Amino acid sequence: MKLLEERIRRDGIVRPGNVLKVDSFINHQMDIALFEEMAKEWKRRFAGKPVNKILTIEASGIGIAAIAAREFQVPVVFAKKSQSINLDADNYVTKIHSFTHGREYEVIVSKKFLGSDDHVLILDDFLANGCALLGLLEITQMAGATVEGIGIAVEKGFQEGGRLIREQGIQLESLAIVESMDAQTGKVRFRCQEKENA
Ligand code: 5GP
């Protein structure tokens, strides 16, 4: 998606250790007009899929998923990252390794909000090694829900997550796929996406 790629080129910051900061428009300050365009693009790419729920993970996925949910006209469920006293005992729980924080944490979804009737679109801001998505996929499996596809804003194509997901035969639609990035020059190169019409 050209609009997102241009924005990353303009405002993204490449940090050592393969970290791309997008906190001026996605991760901290959020550009809702951009999110709306992203939502339209996912709607186009997943046209015809019987999505009845969007699943994401706190915190950065929530803003993107909320705007997309309005486009798809379905509710959003976000996986919580730590056990909370407000949650029912009846939860799906799994463990995820965090790329950004370098530690393991629990991910929790209440059984009330995900079940075998659900046709889920999973959305998240970043795809790196795929740990977050594999955790969300495990949760949908526990629930017996059907995964209709996965939408990602920024995939780091040089890390293995994209391959792991596509190998499972799941439709994965990343709106910008970073082929390489250089912390010294700040330069970001994107993979060409044939299906794109934007
Ligand atoms: P994964 O589980 O695929 O390794 O990493 C995905 C999660 O890590 C995302 O939800 C995102 O929060 C975070 N993440 C991974 N790589 C980056 C990055 O380069 N920049 C930012 N801002 N977050 C990242």
PDB file of C-alpha atoms and ligand atoms in Angstrom:
ATOM      1  CA  MET A   1       0.000   0.000   0.000  1.00  0.00           C
ATOM      2  CA  LYS A   2       1.769   3.045  -1.345  1.00  0.00           C
ATOM      3  CA  LEU A   3       0.308   5.483   1.184  1.00  0.00           C
ATOM      4  CA  LEU A   4       1.703   3.502   4.133  1.00  0.00           C
ATOM      5  CA  GLU A   5       5.073   2.931   2.466  1.00  0.00           C
ATOM      6  CA  GLU A   6       5.450   6.642   1.766  1.00  0.00           C
ATOM      7  CA  ARG A   7       4.551   7.451   5.358  1.00  0.00           C
ATOM      8  CA  ILE A   8       7.118   4.974   6.698  1.00  0.00           C
ATOM      9  CA  ARG A   9       9.773   6.464   4.383  1.00  0.00           C
ATOM     10  CA  ARG A  10       8.903   9.955   5.591  1.00  0.00           C
ATOM     11  CA  ASP A  11       8.265   9.480   9.316  1.00  0.00           C
ATOM     12  CA  GLY A  12       9.553   6.018  10.247  1.00  0.00           C
ATOM     13  CA  ILE A  13      12.795   5.805  12.197  1.00  0.00           C
ATOM     14  CA  VAL A  14      15.155   2.849  11.811  1.00  0.00           C
ATOM     15  CA  ARG A  15      16.761   1.836  15.076  1.00  0.00           C
ATOM     16  CA  PRO A  16      19.697  -0.550  15.574  1.00  0.00           C
ATOM     17  CA  GLY A  17      18.598  -4.140  16.257  1.00  0.00           C
ATOM     18  CA  ASN A  18      16.087  -4.250  13.352  1.00  0.00           C
ATOM     19  CA  VAL A  19      13.519  -2.055  15.079  1.00  0.00           C
ATOM     20  CA  LEU A  20      11.386   0.298  12.996  1.00  0.00           C
ATOM     21  CA  LYS A  21       9.784   3.083  15.022  1.00  0.00           C
ATOM     22  CA  VAL A  22       6.454   4.281  13.716  1.00  0.00           C
ATOM     23  CA  ASP A  23       5.298   5.960  16.894  1.00  0.00           C
ATOM     24  CA  SER A  24       4.440   9.308  15.280  1.00  0.00           C
ATOM     25  CA  PHE A  25       1.603   7.741  13.245  1.00  0.00           C
ATOM     26  CA  ILE A  26       0.822   4.178  14.508  1.00  0.00           C
ATOM     27  CA  ASN A  27       2.285   3.130  17.847  1.00  0.00           C
ATOM     28  CA  HIS A  28       1.907   6.164  20.077  1.00  0.00           C
ATOM     29  CA  GLN A  29       0.362   9.087  18.189  1.00  0.00           C
ATOM     30  CA  MET A  30      -2.190   7.589  15.783  1.00  0.00           C
ATOM     31  CA  ASP A  31      -3.133   8.938  12.351  1.00  0.00           C
ATOM     32  CA  ILE A  32      -6.784   7.935  12.073  1.00  0.00           C
ATOM     33  CA  ALA A  33      -7.116   9.067   8.444  1.00  0.00           C
ATOM     34  CA  LEU A  34      -4.297   6.659   7.606  1.00  0.00           C
ATOM     35  CA  PHE A  35      -5.969   3.897   9.665  1.00  0.00           C
ATOM     36  CA  GLU A  36      -9.166   4.463   7.685  1.00  0.00           C
ATOM     37  CA  GLU A  37      -7.318   3.971   4.399  1.00  0.00           C
ATOM     38  CA  MET A  38      -5.676   0.828   5.807  1.00  0.00           C
ATOM     39  CA  ALA A  39      -9.080  -0.482   6.876  1.00  0.00           C
ATOM     40  CA  LYS A  40     -10.481   0.073   3.353  1.00  0.00           C
ATOM     41  CA  GLU A  41      -7.523  -1.768   1.860  1.00  0.00           C
ATOM     42  CA  TRP A  42      -8.031  -4.793   4.154  1.00  0.00           C
ATOM     43  CA  LYS A  43     -11.748  -4.745   3.336  1.00  0.00           C
ATOM     44  CA  ARG A  44     -10.847  -4.893  -0.352  1.00  0.00           C
ATOM     45  CA  ARG A  45      -8.274  -7.655   0.117  1.00  0.00           C
ATOM     46  CA  PHE A  46     -10.593  -9.797   2.270  1.00  0.00           C
ATOM     47  CA  ALA A  47     -13.702  -9.141   0.167  1.00  0.00           C
ATOM     48  CA  GLY A  48     -16.084 -12.093   0.210  1.00  0.00           C
ATOM     49  CA  LYS A  49     -14.726 -13.538   3.468  1.00  0.00           C
ATOM     50  CA  PRO A  50     -17.477 -14.050   6.051  1.00  0.00           C
ATOM     51  CA  VAL A  51     -15.693 -12.151   8.832  1.00  0.00           C
ATOM     52  CA  ASN A  52     -17.875 -11.641  11.935  1.00  0.00           C
ATOM     53  CA  LYS A  53     -15.171 -10.635  14.430  1.00  0.00           C
ATOM     54  CA  ILE A  54     -11.784  -8.950  14.521  1.00  0.00           C
ATOM     55  CA  LEU A  55      -9.165 -10.234  16.945  1.00  0.00           C
ATOM     56  CA  THR A  56      -6.101  -8.237  17.936  1.00  0.00           C
ATOM     57  CA  ILE A  57      -3.705  -7.884  20.863  1.00  0.00           C
ATOM     58  CA  GLU A  58      -3.113  -4.995  23.223  1.00  0.00           C
ATOM     59  CA  ALA A  59      -1.862  -2.374  23.019  1.00  0.00           C
ATOM     60  CA  SER A  60      -0.802  -1.259  19.549  1.00  0.00           C
ATOM     61  CA  GLY A  61      -3.247  -3.455  17.650  1.00  0.00           C
ATOM     62  CA  ILE A  62      -6.319  -1.915  19.256  1.00  0.00           C
ATOM     63  CA  GLY A  63      -6.438   1.422  17.424  1.00  0.00           C
ATOM     64  CA  ILE A  64      -5.960  -0.162  14.013  1.00  0.00           C
ATOM     65  CA  ALA A  65      -8.474  -2.928  14.753  1.00  0.00           C
ATOM     66  CA  ALA A  66     -11.090  -0.499  16.050  1.00  0.00           C
ATOM     67  CA  ILE A  67     -11.053   1.549  12.850  1.00  0.00           C
ATOM     68  CA  ALA A  68     -11.047  -1.616  10.719  1.00  0.00           C
ATOM     69  CA  ALA A  69     -13.999  -2.969  12.715  1.00  0.00           C
ATOM     70  CA  ARG A  70     -16.086   0.004  11.668  1.00  0.00           C
ATOM     71  CA  GLU A  71     -15.276  -0.732   8.008  1.00  0.00           C
ATOM     72  CA  PHE A  72     -16.133  -4.448   8.434  1.00  0.00           C
ATOM     73  CA  GLN A  73     -19.081  -3.618  10.741  1.00  0.00           C
ATOM     74  CA  VAL A  74     -18.096  -6.286  13.277  1.00  0.00           C
ATOM     75  CA  PRO A  75     -16.935  -6.186  16.925  1.00  0.00           C
ATOM     76  CA  VAL A  76     -13.285  -6.251  17.988  1.00  0.00           C
ATOM     77  CA  VAL A  77     -11.872  -8.482  20.705  1.00  0.00           C
ATOM     78  CA  PHE A  78      -8.399  -7.703  21.960  1.00  0.00           C
ATOM     79  CA  ALA A  79      -6.269 -10.286  23.724  1.00  0.00           C
ATOM     80  CA  LYS A  80      -5.080  -9.036  27.115  1.00  0.00           C
ATOM     81  CA  LYS A  81      -1.477  -9.387  28.015  1.00  0.00           C
ATOM     82  CA  SER A  82      -1.656 -10.183  31.709  1.00  0.00           C
ATOM     83  CA  GLN A  83      -4.060 -11.826  34.123  1.00  0.00           C
ATOM     84  CA  SER A  84      -6.459  -9.298  35.551  1.00  0.00           C
ATOM     85  CA  ILE A  85      -8.837  -9.663  38.491  1.00  0.00           C
ATOM     86  CA  ASN A  86     -11.619  -8.297  36.303  1.00  0.00           C
ATOM     87  CA  LEU A  87     -11.454 -11.265  33.972  1.00  0.00           C
ATOM     88  CA  ASP A  88     -13.541 -14.424  34.269  1.00  0.00           C
ATOM     89  CA  ALA A  89     -11.737 -17.593  35.271  1.00  0.00           C
ATOM     90  CA  ASP A  90     -13.052 -19.005  32.021  1.00  0.00           C
ATOM     91  CA  ASN A  91     -10.357 -17.829  29.632  1.00  0.00           C
ATOM     92  CA  TYR A  92      -8.230 -19.065  26.775  1.00  0.00           C
ATOM     93  CA  VAL A  93      -4.621 -18.518  27.830  1.00  0.00           C
ATOM     94  CA  THR A  94      -1.321 -18.941  26.017  1.00  0.00           C
ATOM     95  CA  LYS A  95       2.252 -17.644  26.286  1.00  0.00           C
ATOM     96  CA  ILE A  96       3.944 -15.331  23.797  1.00  0.00           C
ATOM     97  CA  HIS A  97       7.529 -14.160  23.491  1.00  0.00           C
ATOM     98  CA  SER A  98       7.784 -10.387  22.991  1.00  0.00           C
ATOM     99  CA  PHE A  99      10.243  -9.201  20.345  1.00  0.00           C
ATOM    100  CA  THR A 100      10.231  -5.612  21.585  1.00  0.00           C
ATOM    101  CA  HIS A 101      10.465  -6.371  25.295  1.00  0.00           C
ATOM    102  CA  GLY A 102      12.568  -9.553  25.106  1.00  0.00           C
ATOM    103  CA  ARG A 103      10.428 -11.526  27.565  1.00  0.00           C
ATOM    104  CA  GLU A 104       7.520 -13.968  27.810  1.00  0.00           C
ATOM    105  CA  TYR A 105       4.021 -12.922  28.789  1.00  0.00           C
ATOM    106  CA  GLU A 106       0.573 -14.485  29.016  1.00  0.00           C
ATOM    107  CA  VAL A 107      -2.137 -13.672  26.526  1.00  0.00           C
ATOM    108  CA  ILE A 108      -5.742 -14.034  27.593  1.00  0.00           C
ATOM    109  CA  VAL A 109      -9.129 -13.966  25.843  1.00  0.00           C
ATOM    110  CA  SER A 110     -12.374 -14.592  27.666  1.00  0.00           C
ATOM    111  CA  LYS A 111     -14.356 -17.610  26.418  1.00  0.00           C
ATOM    112  CA  LYS A 112     -17.394 -15.313  26.377  1.00  0.00           C
ATOM    113  CA  PHE A 113     -16.043 -13.377  23.399  1.00  0.00           C
ATOM    114  CA  LEU A 114     -14.657 -16.077  21.091  1.00  0.00           C
ATOM    115  CA  GLY A 115     -16.233 -19.379  20.119  1.00  0.00           C
ATOM    116  CA  SER A 116     -16.750 -21.977  17.413  1.00  0.00           C
ATOM    117  CA  ASP A 117     -19.289 -19.815  15.529  1.00  0.00           C
ATOM    118  CA  ASP A 118     -16.749 -17.069  14.958  1.00  0.00           C
ATOM    119  CA  HIS A 119     -15.048 -16.265  11.641  1.00  0.00           C
ATOM    120  CA  VAL A 120     -12.105 -14.189  12.669  1.00  0.00           C
ATOM    121  CA  LEU A 121      -9.898 -11.641  10.952  1.00  0.00           C
ATOM    122  CA  ILE A 122      -6.720 -11.195  13.018  1.00  0.00           C
ATOM    123  CA  LEU A 123      -5.131  -7.728  12.799  1.00  0.00           C
ATOM    124  CA  ASP A 124      -1.894  -6.345  14.248  1.00  0.00           C
ATOM    125  CA  ASP A 125       0.540  -3.502  13.708  1.00  0.00           C
ATOM    126  CA  PHE A 126       3.771  -5.475  13.160  1.00  0.00           C
ATOM    127  CA  LEU A 127       4.841  -8.913  12.051  1.00  0.00           C
ATOM    128  CA  ALA A 128       8.414  -9.842  12.921  1.00  0.00           C
ATOM    129  CA  ASN A 129       9.172 -13.373  14.106  1.00  0.00           C
ATOM    130  CA  GLY A 130       5.497 -14.247  14.255  1.00  0.00           C
ATOM    131  CA  CYS A 131       5.292 -15.052  17.985  1.00  0.00           C
ATOM    132  CA  ALA A 132       2.368 -12.703  18.642  1.00  0.00           C
ATOM    133  CA  LEU A 133       0.373 -14.087  15.682  1.00  0.00           C
ATOM    134  CA  LEU A 134       1.139 -17.707  16.506  1.00  0.00           C
ATOM    135  CA  GLY A 135      -0.202 -17.032  20.008  1.00  0.00           C
ATOM    136  CA  LEU A 136      -3.395 -15.485  18.618  1.00  0.00           C
ATOM    137  CA  LEU A 137      -3.790 -18.422  16.213  1.00  0.00           C
ATOM    138  CA  GLU A 138      -3.453 -20.817  19.137  1.00  0.00           C
ATOM    139  CA  ILE A 139      -6.211 -18.953  20.955  1.00  0.00           C
ATOM    140  CA  THR A 140      -8.548 -19.168  17.941  1.00  0.00           C
ATOM    141  CA  GLN A 141      -7.777 -22.889  17.748  1.00  0.00           C
ATOM    142  CA  MET A 142      -8.656 -23.358  21.434  1.00  0.00           C
ATOM    143  CA  ALA A 143     -11.950 -21.544  20.728  1.00  0.00           C
ATOM    144  CA  GLY A 144     -12.687 -23.650  17.641  1.00  0.00           C
ATOM    145  CA  ALA A 145     -13.069 -20.414  15.648  1.00  0.00           C
ATOM    146  CA  THR A 146     -12.310 -20.150  11.910  1.00  0.00           C
ATOM    147  CA  VAL A 147      -9.486 -17.825  10.873  1.00  0.00           C
ATOM    148  CA  GLU A 148     -10.517 -16.055   7.655  1.00  0.00           C
ATOM    149  CA  GLY A 149      -7.230 -14.196   7.338  1.00  0.00           C
ATOM    150  CA  ILE A 150      -4.587 -12.017   8.925  1.00  0.00           C
ATOM    151  CA  GLY A 151      -3.986  -8.330   8.219  1.00  0.00           C
ATOM    152  CA  ILE A 152      -0.752  -6.641   9.239  1.00  0.00           C
ATOM    153  CA  ALA A 153       0.274  -3.015   8.848  1.00  0.00           C
ATOM    154  CA  VAL A 154       4.052  -3.507   8.675  1.00  0.00           C
ATOM    155  CA  GLU A 155       5.701  -6.868   8.017  1.00  0.00           C
ATOM    156  CA  LYS A 156       9.453  -7.110   8.399  1.00  0.00           C
ATOM    157  CA  GLY A 157       9.976  -9.448   5.470  1.00  0.00           C
ATOM    158  CA  PHE A 158      13.526 -10.289   6.477  1.00  0.00           C
ATOM    159  CA  GLN A 159      12.286 -11.972   9.672  1.00  0.00           C
ATOM    160  CA  GLU A 160      10.599 -15.359   9.593  1.00  0.00           C
ATOM    161  CA  GLY A 161       7.039 -14.620  10.772  1.00  0.00           C
ATOM    162  CA  GLY A 162       5.553 -14.072   7.286  1.00  0.00           C
ATOM    163  CA  ARG A 163       6.891 -17.389   6.022  1.00  0.00           C
ATOM    164  CA  LEU A 164       5.639 -19.276   9.103  1.00  0.00           C
ATOM    165  CA  ILE A 165       2.113 -17.922   8.650  1.00  0.00           C
ATOM    166  CA  ARG A 166       1.932 -18.326   4.842  1.00  0.00           C
ATOM    167  CA  GLU A 167       3.195 -21.927   5.176  1.00  0.00           C
ATOM    168  CA  GLN A 168       0.037 -22.671   7.154  1.00  0.00           C
ATOM    169  CA  GLY A 169      -2.036 -21.663   4.117  1.00  0.00           C
ATOM    170  CA  ILE A 170      -3.541 -18.629   5.867  1.00  0.00           C
ATOM    171  CA  GLN A 171      -4.247 -15.520   3.764  1.00  0.00           C
ATOM    172  CA  LEU A 172      -1.816 -12.958   5.143  1.00  0.00           C
ATOM    173  CA  GLU A 173      -2.180  -9.378   3.891  1.00  0.00           C
ATOM    174  CA  SER A 174       0.601  -7.054   5.014  1.00  0.00           C
ATOM    175  CA  LEU A 175       0.094  -3.505   3.796  1.00  0.00           C
ATOM    176  CA  ALA A 176       3.827  -2.714   3.763  1.00  0.00           C
ATOM    177  CA  ILE A 177       6.535  -5.385   3.640  1.00  0.00           C
ATOM    178  CA  VAL A 178       9.975  -4.110   4.589  1.00  0.00           C
ATOM    179  CA  GLU A 179      12.629  -5.940   2.581  1.00  0.00           C
ATOM    180  CA  SER A 180      15.580  -4.293   4.293  1.00  0.00           C
ATOM    181  CA  MET A 181      16.361  -1.291   6.456  1.00  0.00           C
ATOM    182  CA  ASP A 182      19.545   0.443   7.507  1.00  0.00           C
ATOM    183  CA  ALA A 183      19.906   2.125  10.884  1.00  0.00           C
ATOM    184  CA  GLN A 184      22.892   4.199   9.684  1.00  0.00           C
ATOM    185  CA  THR A 185      21.336   5.734   6.576  1.00  0.00           C
ATOM    186  CA  GLY A 186      17.724   5.433   7.773  1.00  0.00           C
ATOM    187  CA  LYS A 187      16.839   3.956   4.377  1.00  0.00           C
ATOM    188  CA  VAL A 188      13.918   1.505   4.137  1.00  0.00           C
ATOM    189  CA  ARG A 189      13.323  -0.742   1.085  1.00  0.00           C
ATOM    190  CA  PHE A 190       9.949  -2.373   0.462  1.00  0.00           C
ATOM    191  CA  ARG A 191       8.989  -5.602  -1.300  1.00  0.00           C
ATOM    192  CA  CYS A 192       6.860  -5.107  -4.428  1.00  0.00           C
ATOM    193  CA  GLN A 193       3.316  -6.375  -3.981  1.00  0.00           C
ATOM    194  CA  GLU A 194       1.782  -7.580  -7.262  1.00  0.00           C
ATOM    195  CA  LYS A 195      -1.831  -7.653  -6.123  1.00  0.00           C
ATOM    196  CA  GLU A 196      -1.739  -4.024  -5.169  1.00  0.00           C
ATOM    197  CA  ASN A 197      -3.829  -1.486  -7.017  1.00  0.00           C
ATOM    198  CA  ALA A 198      -3.211   1.518  -4.740  1.00  0.00           C
TER     199      ALA A 198
HETATM  200  P1  5GP B   1       6.581 -10.869  16.573  1.00  0.00           P
HETATM  201  O1  5GP B   1       5.789 -11.538  17.641  1.00  0.00           O
HETATM  202  O2  5GP B   1       6.037 -11.085  15.171  1.00  0.00           O
HETATM  203  O3  5GP B   1       8.053 -11.185  16.654  1.00  0.00           O
HETATM  204  O4  5GP B   1       6.501  -9.312  16.861  1.00  0.00           O
HETATM  205  C1  5GP B   1       5.286  -8.686  16.762  1.00  0.00           C
HETATM  206  C2  5GP B   1       5.072  -7.681  17.846  1.00  0.00           C
HETATM  207  O5  5GP B   1       6.303  -7.085  18.263  1.00  0.00           O
HETATM  208  C3  5GP B   1       4.192  -6.575  17.346  1.00  0.00           C
HETATM  209  O6  5GP B   1       2.926  -6.690  17.943  1.00  0.00           O
HETATM  210  C4  5GP B   1       4.913  -5.293  17.726  1.00  0.00           C
HETATM  211  O7  5GP B   1       4.283  -4.739  18.851  1.00  0.00           O
HETATM  212  C5  5GP B   1       6.311  -5.694  18.078  1.00  0.00           C
HETATM  213  N1  5GP B   1       7.349  -5.373  17.065  1.00  0.00           N
HETATM  214  C6  5GP B   1       8.127  -6.264  16.414  1.00  0.00           C
HETATM  215  N2  5GP B   1       9.015  -5.657  15.631  1.00  0.00           N
HETATM  216  C7  5GP B   1       8.808  -4.335  15.774  1.00  0.00           C
HETATM  217  C8  5GP B   1       9.425  -3.163  15.196  1.00  0.00           C
HETATM  218  O8  5GP B   1      10.373  -3.201  14.400  1.00  0.00           O
HETATM  219  N3  5GP B   1       8.927  -1.968  15.567  1.00  0.00           N
HETATM  220  C9  5GP B   1       7.874  -1.867  16.443  1.00  0.00           C
HETATM  221  N4  5GP B   1       7.433  -0.635  16.730  1.00  0.00           N
HETATM  222  N5  5GP B   1       7.280  -2.938  17.028  1.00  0.00           N
HETATM  223  C10 5GP B   1       7.744  -4.162  16.674  1.00  0.00           C
END
